PDB file of C-alpha atoms in Angstrom:
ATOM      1  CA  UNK A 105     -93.651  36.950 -84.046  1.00  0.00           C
ATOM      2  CA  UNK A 106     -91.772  40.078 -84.100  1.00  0.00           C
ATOM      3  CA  UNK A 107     -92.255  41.086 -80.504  1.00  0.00           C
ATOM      4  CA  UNK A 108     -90.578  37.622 -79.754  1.00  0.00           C
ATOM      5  CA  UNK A 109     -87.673  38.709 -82.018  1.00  0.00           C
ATOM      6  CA  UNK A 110     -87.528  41.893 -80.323  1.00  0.00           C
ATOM      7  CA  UNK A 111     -86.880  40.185 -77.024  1.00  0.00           C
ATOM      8  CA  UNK A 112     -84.521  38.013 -78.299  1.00  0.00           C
ATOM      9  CA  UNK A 113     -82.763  40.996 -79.903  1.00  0.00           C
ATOM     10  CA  UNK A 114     -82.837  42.592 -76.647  1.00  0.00           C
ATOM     11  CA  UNK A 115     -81.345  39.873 -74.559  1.00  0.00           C
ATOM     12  CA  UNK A 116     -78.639  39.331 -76.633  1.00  0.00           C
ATOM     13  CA  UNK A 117     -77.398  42.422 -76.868  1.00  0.00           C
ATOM     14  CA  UNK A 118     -77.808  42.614 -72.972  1.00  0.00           C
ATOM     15  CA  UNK A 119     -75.481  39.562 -73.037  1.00  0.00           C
ATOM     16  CA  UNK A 120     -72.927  41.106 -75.137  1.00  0.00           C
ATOM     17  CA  UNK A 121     -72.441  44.400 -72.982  1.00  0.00           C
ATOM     18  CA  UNK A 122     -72.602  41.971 -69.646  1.00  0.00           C
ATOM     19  CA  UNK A 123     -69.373  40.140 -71.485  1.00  0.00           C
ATOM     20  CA  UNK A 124     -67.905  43.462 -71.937  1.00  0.00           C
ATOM     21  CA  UNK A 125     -68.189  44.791 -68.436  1.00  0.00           C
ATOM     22  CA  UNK A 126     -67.094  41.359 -67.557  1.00  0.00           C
ATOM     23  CA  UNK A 127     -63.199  41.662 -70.211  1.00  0.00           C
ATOM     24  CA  UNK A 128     -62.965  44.938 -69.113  1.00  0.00           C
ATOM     25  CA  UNK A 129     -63.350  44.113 -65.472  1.00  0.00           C
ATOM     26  CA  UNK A 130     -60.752  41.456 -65.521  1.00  0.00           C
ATOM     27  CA  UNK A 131     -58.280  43.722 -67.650  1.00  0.00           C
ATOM     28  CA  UNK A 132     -58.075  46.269 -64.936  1.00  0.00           C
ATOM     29  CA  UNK A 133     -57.804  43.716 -62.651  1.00  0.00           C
ATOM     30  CA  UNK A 134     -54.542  42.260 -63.927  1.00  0.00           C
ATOM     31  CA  UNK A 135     -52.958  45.604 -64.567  1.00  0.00           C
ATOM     32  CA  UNK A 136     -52.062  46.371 -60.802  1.00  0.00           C
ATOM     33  CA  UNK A 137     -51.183  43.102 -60.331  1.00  0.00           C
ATOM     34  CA  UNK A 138     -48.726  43.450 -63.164  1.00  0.00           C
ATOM     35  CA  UNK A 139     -47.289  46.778 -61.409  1.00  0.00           C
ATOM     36  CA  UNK A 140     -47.176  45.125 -57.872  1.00  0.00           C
ATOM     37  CA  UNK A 141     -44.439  42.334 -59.512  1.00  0.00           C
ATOM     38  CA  UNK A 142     -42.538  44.753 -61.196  1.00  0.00           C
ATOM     39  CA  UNK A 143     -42.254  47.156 -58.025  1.00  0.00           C
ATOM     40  CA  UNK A 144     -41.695  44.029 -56.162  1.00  0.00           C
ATOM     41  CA  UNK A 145     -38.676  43.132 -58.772  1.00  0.00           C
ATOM     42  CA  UNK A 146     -37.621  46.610 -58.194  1.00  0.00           C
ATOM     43  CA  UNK A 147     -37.791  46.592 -54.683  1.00  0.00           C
ATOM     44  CA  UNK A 148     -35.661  43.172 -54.547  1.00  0.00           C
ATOM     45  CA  UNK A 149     -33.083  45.025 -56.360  1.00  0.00           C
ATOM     46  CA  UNK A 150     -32.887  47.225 -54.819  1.00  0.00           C
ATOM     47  CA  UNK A 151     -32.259  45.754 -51.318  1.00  0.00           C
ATOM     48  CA  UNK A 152     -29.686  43.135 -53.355  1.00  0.00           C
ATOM     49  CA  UNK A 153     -27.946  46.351 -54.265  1.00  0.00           C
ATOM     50  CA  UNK A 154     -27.604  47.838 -50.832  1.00  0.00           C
ATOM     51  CA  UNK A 155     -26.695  44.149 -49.230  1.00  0.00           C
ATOM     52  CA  UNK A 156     -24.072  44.150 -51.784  1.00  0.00           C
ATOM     53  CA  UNK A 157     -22.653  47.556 -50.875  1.00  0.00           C
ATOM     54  CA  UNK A 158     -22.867  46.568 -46.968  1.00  0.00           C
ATOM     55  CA  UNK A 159     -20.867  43.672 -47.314  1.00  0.00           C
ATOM     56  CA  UNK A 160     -18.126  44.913 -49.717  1.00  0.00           C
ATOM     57  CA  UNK A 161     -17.888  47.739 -46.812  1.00  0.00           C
ATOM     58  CA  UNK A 162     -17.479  45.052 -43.848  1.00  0.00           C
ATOM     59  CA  UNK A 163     -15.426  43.224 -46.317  1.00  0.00           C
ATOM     60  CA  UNK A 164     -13.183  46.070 -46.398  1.00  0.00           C
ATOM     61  CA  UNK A 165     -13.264  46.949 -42.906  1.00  0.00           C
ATOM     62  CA  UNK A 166     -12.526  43.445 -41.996  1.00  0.00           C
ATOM     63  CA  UNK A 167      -9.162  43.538 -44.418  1.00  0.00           C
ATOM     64  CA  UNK A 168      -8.194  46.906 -42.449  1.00  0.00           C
ATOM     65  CA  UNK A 169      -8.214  45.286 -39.619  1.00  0.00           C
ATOM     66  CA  UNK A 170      -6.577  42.518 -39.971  1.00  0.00           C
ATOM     67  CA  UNK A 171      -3.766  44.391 -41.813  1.00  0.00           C
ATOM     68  CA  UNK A 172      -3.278  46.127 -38.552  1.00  0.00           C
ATOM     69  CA  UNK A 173      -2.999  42.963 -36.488  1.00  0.00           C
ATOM     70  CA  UNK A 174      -0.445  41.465 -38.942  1.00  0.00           C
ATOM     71  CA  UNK A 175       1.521  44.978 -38.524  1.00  0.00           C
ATOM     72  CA  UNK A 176       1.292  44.682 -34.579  1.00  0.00           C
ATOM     73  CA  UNK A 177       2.260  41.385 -34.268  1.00  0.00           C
ATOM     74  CA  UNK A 178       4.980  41.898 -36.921  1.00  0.00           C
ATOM     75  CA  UNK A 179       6.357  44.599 -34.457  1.00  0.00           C
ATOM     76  CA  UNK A 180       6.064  42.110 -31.134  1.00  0.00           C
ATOM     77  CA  UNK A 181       7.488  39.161 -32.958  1.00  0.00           C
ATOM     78  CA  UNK A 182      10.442  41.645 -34.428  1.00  0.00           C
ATOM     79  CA  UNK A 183      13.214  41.500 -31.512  1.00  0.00           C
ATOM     80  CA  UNK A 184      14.907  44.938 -33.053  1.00  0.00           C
ATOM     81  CA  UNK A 185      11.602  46.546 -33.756  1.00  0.00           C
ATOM     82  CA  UNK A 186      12.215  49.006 -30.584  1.00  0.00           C
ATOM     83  CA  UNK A 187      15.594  49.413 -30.747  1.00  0.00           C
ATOM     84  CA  UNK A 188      17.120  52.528 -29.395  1.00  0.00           C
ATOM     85  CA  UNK A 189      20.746  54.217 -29.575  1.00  0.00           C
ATOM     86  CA  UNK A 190      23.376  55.025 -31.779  1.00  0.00           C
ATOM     87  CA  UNK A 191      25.453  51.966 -31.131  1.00  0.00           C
ATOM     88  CA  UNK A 192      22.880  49.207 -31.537  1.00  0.00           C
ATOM     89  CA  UNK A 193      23.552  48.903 -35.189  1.00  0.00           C
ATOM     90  CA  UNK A 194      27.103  48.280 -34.940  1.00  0.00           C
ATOM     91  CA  UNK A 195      25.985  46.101 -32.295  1.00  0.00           C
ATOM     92  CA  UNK A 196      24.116  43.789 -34.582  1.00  0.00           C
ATOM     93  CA  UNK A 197      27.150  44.096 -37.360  1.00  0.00           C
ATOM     94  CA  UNK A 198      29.234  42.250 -34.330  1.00  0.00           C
ATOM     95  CA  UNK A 199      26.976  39.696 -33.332  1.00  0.00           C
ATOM     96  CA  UNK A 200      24.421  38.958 -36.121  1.00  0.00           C
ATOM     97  CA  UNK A 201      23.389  35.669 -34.942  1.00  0.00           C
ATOM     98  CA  UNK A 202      23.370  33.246 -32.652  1.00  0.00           C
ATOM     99  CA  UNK A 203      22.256  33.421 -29.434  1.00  0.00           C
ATOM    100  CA  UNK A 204      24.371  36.482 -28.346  1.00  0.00           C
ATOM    101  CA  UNK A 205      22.315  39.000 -31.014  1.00  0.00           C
ATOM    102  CA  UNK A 206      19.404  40.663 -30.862  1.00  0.00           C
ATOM    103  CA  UNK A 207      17.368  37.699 -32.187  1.00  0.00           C
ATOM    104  CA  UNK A 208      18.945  34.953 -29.886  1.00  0.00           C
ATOM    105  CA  UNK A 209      18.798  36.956 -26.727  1.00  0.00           C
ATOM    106  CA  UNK A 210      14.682  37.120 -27.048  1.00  0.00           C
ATOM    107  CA  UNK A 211      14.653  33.499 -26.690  1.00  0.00           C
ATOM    108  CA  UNK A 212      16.670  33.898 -23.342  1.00  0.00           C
ATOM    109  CA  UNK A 213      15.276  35.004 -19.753  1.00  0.00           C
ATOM    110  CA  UNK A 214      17.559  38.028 -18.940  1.00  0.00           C
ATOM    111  CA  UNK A 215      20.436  36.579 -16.774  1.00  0.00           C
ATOM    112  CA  UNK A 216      20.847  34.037 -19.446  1.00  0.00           C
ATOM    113  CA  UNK A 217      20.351  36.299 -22.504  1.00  0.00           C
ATOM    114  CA  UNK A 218      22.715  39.009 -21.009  1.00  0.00           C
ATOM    115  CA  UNK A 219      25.387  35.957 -20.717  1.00  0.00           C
ATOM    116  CA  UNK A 220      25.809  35.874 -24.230  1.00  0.00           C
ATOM    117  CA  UNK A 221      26.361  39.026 -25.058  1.00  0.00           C
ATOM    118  CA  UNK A 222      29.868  39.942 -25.580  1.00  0.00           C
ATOM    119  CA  UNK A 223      29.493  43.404 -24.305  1.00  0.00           C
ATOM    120  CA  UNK A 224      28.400  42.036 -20.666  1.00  0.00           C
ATOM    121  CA  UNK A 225      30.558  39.996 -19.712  1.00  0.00           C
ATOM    122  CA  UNK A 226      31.662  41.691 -16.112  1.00  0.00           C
ATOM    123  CA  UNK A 227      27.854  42.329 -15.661  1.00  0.00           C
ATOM    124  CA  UNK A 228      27.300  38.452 -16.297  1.00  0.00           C
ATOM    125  CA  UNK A 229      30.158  37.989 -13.601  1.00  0.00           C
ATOM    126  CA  UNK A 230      28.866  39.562 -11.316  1.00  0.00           C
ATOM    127  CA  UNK A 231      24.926  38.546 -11.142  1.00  0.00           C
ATOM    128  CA  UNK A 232      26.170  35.265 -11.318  1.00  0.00           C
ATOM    129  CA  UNK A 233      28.108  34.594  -8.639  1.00  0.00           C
ATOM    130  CA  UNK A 234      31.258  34.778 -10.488  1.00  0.00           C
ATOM    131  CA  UNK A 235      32.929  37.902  -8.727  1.00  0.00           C
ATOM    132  CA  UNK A 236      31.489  36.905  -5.374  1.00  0.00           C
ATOM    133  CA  UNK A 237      29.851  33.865  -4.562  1.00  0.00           C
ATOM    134  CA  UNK A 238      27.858  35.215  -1.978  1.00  0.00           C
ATOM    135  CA  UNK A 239      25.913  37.470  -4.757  1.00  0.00           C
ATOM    136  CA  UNK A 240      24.016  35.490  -7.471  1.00  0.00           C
ATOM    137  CA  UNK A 241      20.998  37.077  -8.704  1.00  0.00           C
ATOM    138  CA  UNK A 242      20.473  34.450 -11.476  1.00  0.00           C
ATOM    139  CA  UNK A 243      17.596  33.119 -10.051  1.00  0.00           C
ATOM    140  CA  UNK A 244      15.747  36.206  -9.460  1.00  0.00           C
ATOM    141  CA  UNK A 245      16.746  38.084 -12.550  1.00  0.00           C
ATOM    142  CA  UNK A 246      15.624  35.387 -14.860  1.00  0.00           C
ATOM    143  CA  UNK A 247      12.104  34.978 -12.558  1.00  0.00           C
ATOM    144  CA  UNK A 248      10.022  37.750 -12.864  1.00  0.00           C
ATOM    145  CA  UNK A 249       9.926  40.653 -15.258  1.00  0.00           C
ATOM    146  CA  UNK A 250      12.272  43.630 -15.414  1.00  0.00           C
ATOM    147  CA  UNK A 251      13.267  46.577 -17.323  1.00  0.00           C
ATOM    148  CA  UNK A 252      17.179  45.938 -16.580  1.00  0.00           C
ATOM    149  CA  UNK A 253      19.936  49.225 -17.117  1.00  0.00           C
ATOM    150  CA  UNK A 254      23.049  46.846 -18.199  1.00  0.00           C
ATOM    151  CA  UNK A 255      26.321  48.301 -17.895  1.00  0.00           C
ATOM    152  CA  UNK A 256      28.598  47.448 -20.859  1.00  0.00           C
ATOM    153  CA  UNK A 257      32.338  45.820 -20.145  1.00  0.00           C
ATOM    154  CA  UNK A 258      33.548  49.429 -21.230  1.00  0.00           C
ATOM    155  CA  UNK A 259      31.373  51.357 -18.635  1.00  0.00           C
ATOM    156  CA  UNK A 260      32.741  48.689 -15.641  1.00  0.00           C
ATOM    157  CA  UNK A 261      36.625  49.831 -17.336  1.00  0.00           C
ATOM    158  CA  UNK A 262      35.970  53.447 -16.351  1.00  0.00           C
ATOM    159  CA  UNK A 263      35.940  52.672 -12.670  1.00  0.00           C
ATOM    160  CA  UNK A 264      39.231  52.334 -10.642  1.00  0.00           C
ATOM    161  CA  UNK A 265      40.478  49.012  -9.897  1.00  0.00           C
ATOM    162  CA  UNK A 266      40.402  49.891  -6.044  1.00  0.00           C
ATOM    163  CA  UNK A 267      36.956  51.040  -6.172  1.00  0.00           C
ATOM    164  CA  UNK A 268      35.733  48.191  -8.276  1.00  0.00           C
ATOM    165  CA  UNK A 269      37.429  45.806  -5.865  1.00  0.00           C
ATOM    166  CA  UNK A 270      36.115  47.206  -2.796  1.00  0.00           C
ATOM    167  CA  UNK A 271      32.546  46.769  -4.276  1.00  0.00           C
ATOM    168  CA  UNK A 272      33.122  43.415  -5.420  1.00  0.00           C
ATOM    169  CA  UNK A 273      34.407  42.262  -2.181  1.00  0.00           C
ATOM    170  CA  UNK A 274      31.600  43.627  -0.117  1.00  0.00           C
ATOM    171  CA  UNK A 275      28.297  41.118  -1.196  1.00  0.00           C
ATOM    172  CA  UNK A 276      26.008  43.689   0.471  1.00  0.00           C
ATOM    173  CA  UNK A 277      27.593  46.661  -1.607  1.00  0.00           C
ATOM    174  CA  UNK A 278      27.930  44.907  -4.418  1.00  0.00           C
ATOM    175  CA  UNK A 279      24.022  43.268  -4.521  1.00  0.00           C
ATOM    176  CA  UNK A 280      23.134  46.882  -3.429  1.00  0.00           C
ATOM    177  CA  UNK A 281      24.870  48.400  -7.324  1.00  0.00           C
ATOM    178  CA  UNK A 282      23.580  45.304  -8.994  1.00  0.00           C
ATOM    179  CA  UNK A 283      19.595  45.692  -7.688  1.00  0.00           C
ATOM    180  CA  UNK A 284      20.131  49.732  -8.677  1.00  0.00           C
ATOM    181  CA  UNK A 285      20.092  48.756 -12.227  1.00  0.00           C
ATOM    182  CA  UNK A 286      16.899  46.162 -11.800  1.00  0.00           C
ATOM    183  CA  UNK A 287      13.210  48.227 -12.593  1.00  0.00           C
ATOM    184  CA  UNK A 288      10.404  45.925 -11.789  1.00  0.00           C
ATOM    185  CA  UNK A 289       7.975  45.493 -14.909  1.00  0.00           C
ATOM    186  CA  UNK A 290       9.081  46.017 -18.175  1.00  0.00           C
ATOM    187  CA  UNK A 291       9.386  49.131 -19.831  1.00  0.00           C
ATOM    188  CA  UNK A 292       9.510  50.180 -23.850  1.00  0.00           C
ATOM    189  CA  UNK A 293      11.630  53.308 -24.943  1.00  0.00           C
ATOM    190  CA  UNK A 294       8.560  55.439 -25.238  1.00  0.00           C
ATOM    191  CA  UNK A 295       7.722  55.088 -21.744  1.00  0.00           C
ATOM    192  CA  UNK A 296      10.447  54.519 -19.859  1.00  0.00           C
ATOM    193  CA  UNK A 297      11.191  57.978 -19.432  1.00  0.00           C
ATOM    194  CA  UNK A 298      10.434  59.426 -15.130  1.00  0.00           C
ATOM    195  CA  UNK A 299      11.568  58.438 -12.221  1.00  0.00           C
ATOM    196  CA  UNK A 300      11.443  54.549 -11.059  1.00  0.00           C
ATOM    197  CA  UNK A 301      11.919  52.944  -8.393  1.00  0.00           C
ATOM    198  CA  UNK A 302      14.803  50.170  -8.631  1.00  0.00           C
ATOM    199  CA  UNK A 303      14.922  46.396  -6.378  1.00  0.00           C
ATOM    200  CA  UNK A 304      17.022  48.171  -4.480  1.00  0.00           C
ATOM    201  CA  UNK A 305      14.642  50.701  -3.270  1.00  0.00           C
ATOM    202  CA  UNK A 306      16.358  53.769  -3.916  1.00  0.00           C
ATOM    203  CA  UNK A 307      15.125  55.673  -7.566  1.00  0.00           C
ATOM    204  CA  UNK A 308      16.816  56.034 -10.644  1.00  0.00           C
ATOM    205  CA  UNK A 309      15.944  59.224 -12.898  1.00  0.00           C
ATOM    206  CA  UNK A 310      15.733  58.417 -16.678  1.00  0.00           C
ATOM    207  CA  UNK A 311      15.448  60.960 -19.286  1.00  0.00           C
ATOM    208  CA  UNK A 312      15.445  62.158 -23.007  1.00  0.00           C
ATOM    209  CA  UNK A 313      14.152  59.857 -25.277  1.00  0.00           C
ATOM    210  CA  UNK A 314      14.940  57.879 -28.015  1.00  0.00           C
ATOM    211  CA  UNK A 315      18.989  57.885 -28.599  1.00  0.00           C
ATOM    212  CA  UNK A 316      19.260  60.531 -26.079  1.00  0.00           C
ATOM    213  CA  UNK A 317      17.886  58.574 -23.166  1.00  0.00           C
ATOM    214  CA  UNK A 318      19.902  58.850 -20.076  1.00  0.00           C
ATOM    215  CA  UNK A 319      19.918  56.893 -16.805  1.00  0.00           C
ATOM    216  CA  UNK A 320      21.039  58.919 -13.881  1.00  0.00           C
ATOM    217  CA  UNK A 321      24.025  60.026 -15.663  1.00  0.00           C
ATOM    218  CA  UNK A 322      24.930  56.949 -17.357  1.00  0.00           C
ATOM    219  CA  UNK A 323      24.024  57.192 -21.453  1.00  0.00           C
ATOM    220  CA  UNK A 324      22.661  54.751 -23.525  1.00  0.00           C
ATOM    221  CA  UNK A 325      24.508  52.604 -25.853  1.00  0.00           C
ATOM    222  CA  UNK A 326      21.568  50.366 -27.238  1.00  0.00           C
ATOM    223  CA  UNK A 327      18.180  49.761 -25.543  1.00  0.00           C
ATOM    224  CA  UNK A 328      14.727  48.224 -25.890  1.00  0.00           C
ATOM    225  CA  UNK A 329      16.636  44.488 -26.571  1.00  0.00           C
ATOM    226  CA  UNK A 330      14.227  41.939 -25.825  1.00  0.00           C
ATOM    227  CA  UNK A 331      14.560  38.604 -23.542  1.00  0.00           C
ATOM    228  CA  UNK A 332      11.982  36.039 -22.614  1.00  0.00           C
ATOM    229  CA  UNK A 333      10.964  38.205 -19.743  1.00  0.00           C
ATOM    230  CA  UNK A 334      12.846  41.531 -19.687  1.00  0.00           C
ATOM    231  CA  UNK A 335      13.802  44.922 -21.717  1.00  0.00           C
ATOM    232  CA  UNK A 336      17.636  45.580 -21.554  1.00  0.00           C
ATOM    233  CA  UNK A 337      18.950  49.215 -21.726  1.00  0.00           C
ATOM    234  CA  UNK A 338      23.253  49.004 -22.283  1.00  0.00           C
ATOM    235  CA  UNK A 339      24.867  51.796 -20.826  1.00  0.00           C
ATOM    236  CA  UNK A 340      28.333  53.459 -20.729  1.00  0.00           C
ATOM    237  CA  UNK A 341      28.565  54.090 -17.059  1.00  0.00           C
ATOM    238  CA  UNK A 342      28.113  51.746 -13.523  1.00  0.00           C
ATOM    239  CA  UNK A 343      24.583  53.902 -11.614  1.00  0.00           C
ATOM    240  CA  UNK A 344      25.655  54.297  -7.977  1.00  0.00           C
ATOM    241  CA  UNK A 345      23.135  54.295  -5.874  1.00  0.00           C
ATOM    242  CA  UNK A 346      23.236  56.820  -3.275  1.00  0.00           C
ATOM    243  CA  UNK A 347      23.662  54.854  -0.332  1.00  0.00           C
ATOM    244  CA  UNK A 348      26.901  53.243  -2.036  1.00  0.00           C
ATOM    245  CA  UNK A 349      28.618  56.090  -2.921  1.00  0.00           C
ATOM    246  CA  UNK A 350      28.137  57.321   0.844  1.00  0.00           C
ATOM    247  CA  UNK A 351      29.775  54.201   1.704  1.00  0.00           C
TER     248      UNK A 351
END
């Protein structure tokens, strides 16, 4: 009887350290798995955080850029943004609207644009037909695009009467003068400085820059007024090309 209790003794207390291994077993086992969550949470975090950071940066970079296109096309839609010379400011005190200003004439191809400016006048005359009717550059002028040297009313004053006529009369002369002052291409103040060669053929020399920009020997009165399709540089003197003044 008490060797049977023995064994029963025995077994249970085998049973009880087999249910021990057995708790202790599974409480090691959960441990790591409680450490991989948490690194996982971490983890998670921490690539949240650094896809949070990326896109407030492209966010940023994004606004940059796009205040830089507003600022460009506030300067090409601007008609006086690249205005040069000391007179284009009275300029837009005499004509500050209307199709005649700054504004109006960059709705305008040149020809037209340059019509209703009250400082070109003559010029207008005499593209148009006006002085001779076997000269009208209308057509051309306002069909392609040009970086156009316009003398003022004032510069076409300074030549003799006699001399003017004589040009006027000729239509070869006269178309000869007129294509001098016609640059294919348009041309900003910043880079129209160098020598170019005119419709006519012959070159015109333009230097300086900014207010001081001259044009053979012809300075400016107000440049880098838009049109539909050209850049207009006002002048104080006629350009002769060289071949006229031979003549």
């Amino acid at each position: 009887m008490k060797t049977e209790m023995r064994k029963t003794t025995s077994l249970l207390g085998i049973g009880m350290v087999a249910l021990l291994g057995l708790s202790a077993c599974g409480d090691n086992a959960e441990e790591p798995a409680a450490e991989t969550d948490q690194e996982m949470t971490e983890e998670t975090e921490g690539t949240e955080g650094t896809e949070t950071e990326a896109t407030d940066e492209e966010t940023e970079s994004m606004d940059e850029e796009e205040s830089m296109d507003d600022e460009e096309s506030m300067d090409e839609s601007d008609p006086a943004a690249n205005l040069v010379g000391a007179s284009c400011e009275a300029y837009a005190e005499e004509v500050p609207e209307g199709d005649g200003s700054v504004g109006g004439m960059a709705q305008d191809p040149v020809a037209t644009a340059a019509s209703n400016n009250p400082m070109l006048t003559t010029l207008t005359a005499a593209v148009s037909g006006e002085l001779n009717p076997d000269v009208d550059l209308v057509d051309t002028l306002n069909g392609d695009e040009f970086t156009v040297i316009a003398p003022t009313d004032d510069a076409f004053g300074e030549i003799p009467e006699e001399d003017l006529n004589a040009v006027v009369e000729d239509a070869d002369m006269l178309t000869e003068v007129l294509t001098y002052h016609v640059i294919p291409g348009q041309m900003s103040p910043d880079e129209i400085a160098g020598e170019h060669e005119t419709v006519n053929g012959a070159t015109v020399t333009i230097e300086g820059e900014g207010d001081d920009l001259t044009f053979d020997d012809a300075g400016l009165v107000c440049g880098g007024v838009m049109t539909s399709n050209a850049t207009v540089y006002m002048v104080d003197a006629v350009l002769m090309p060289a071949a006229a003044e031979e003549e």
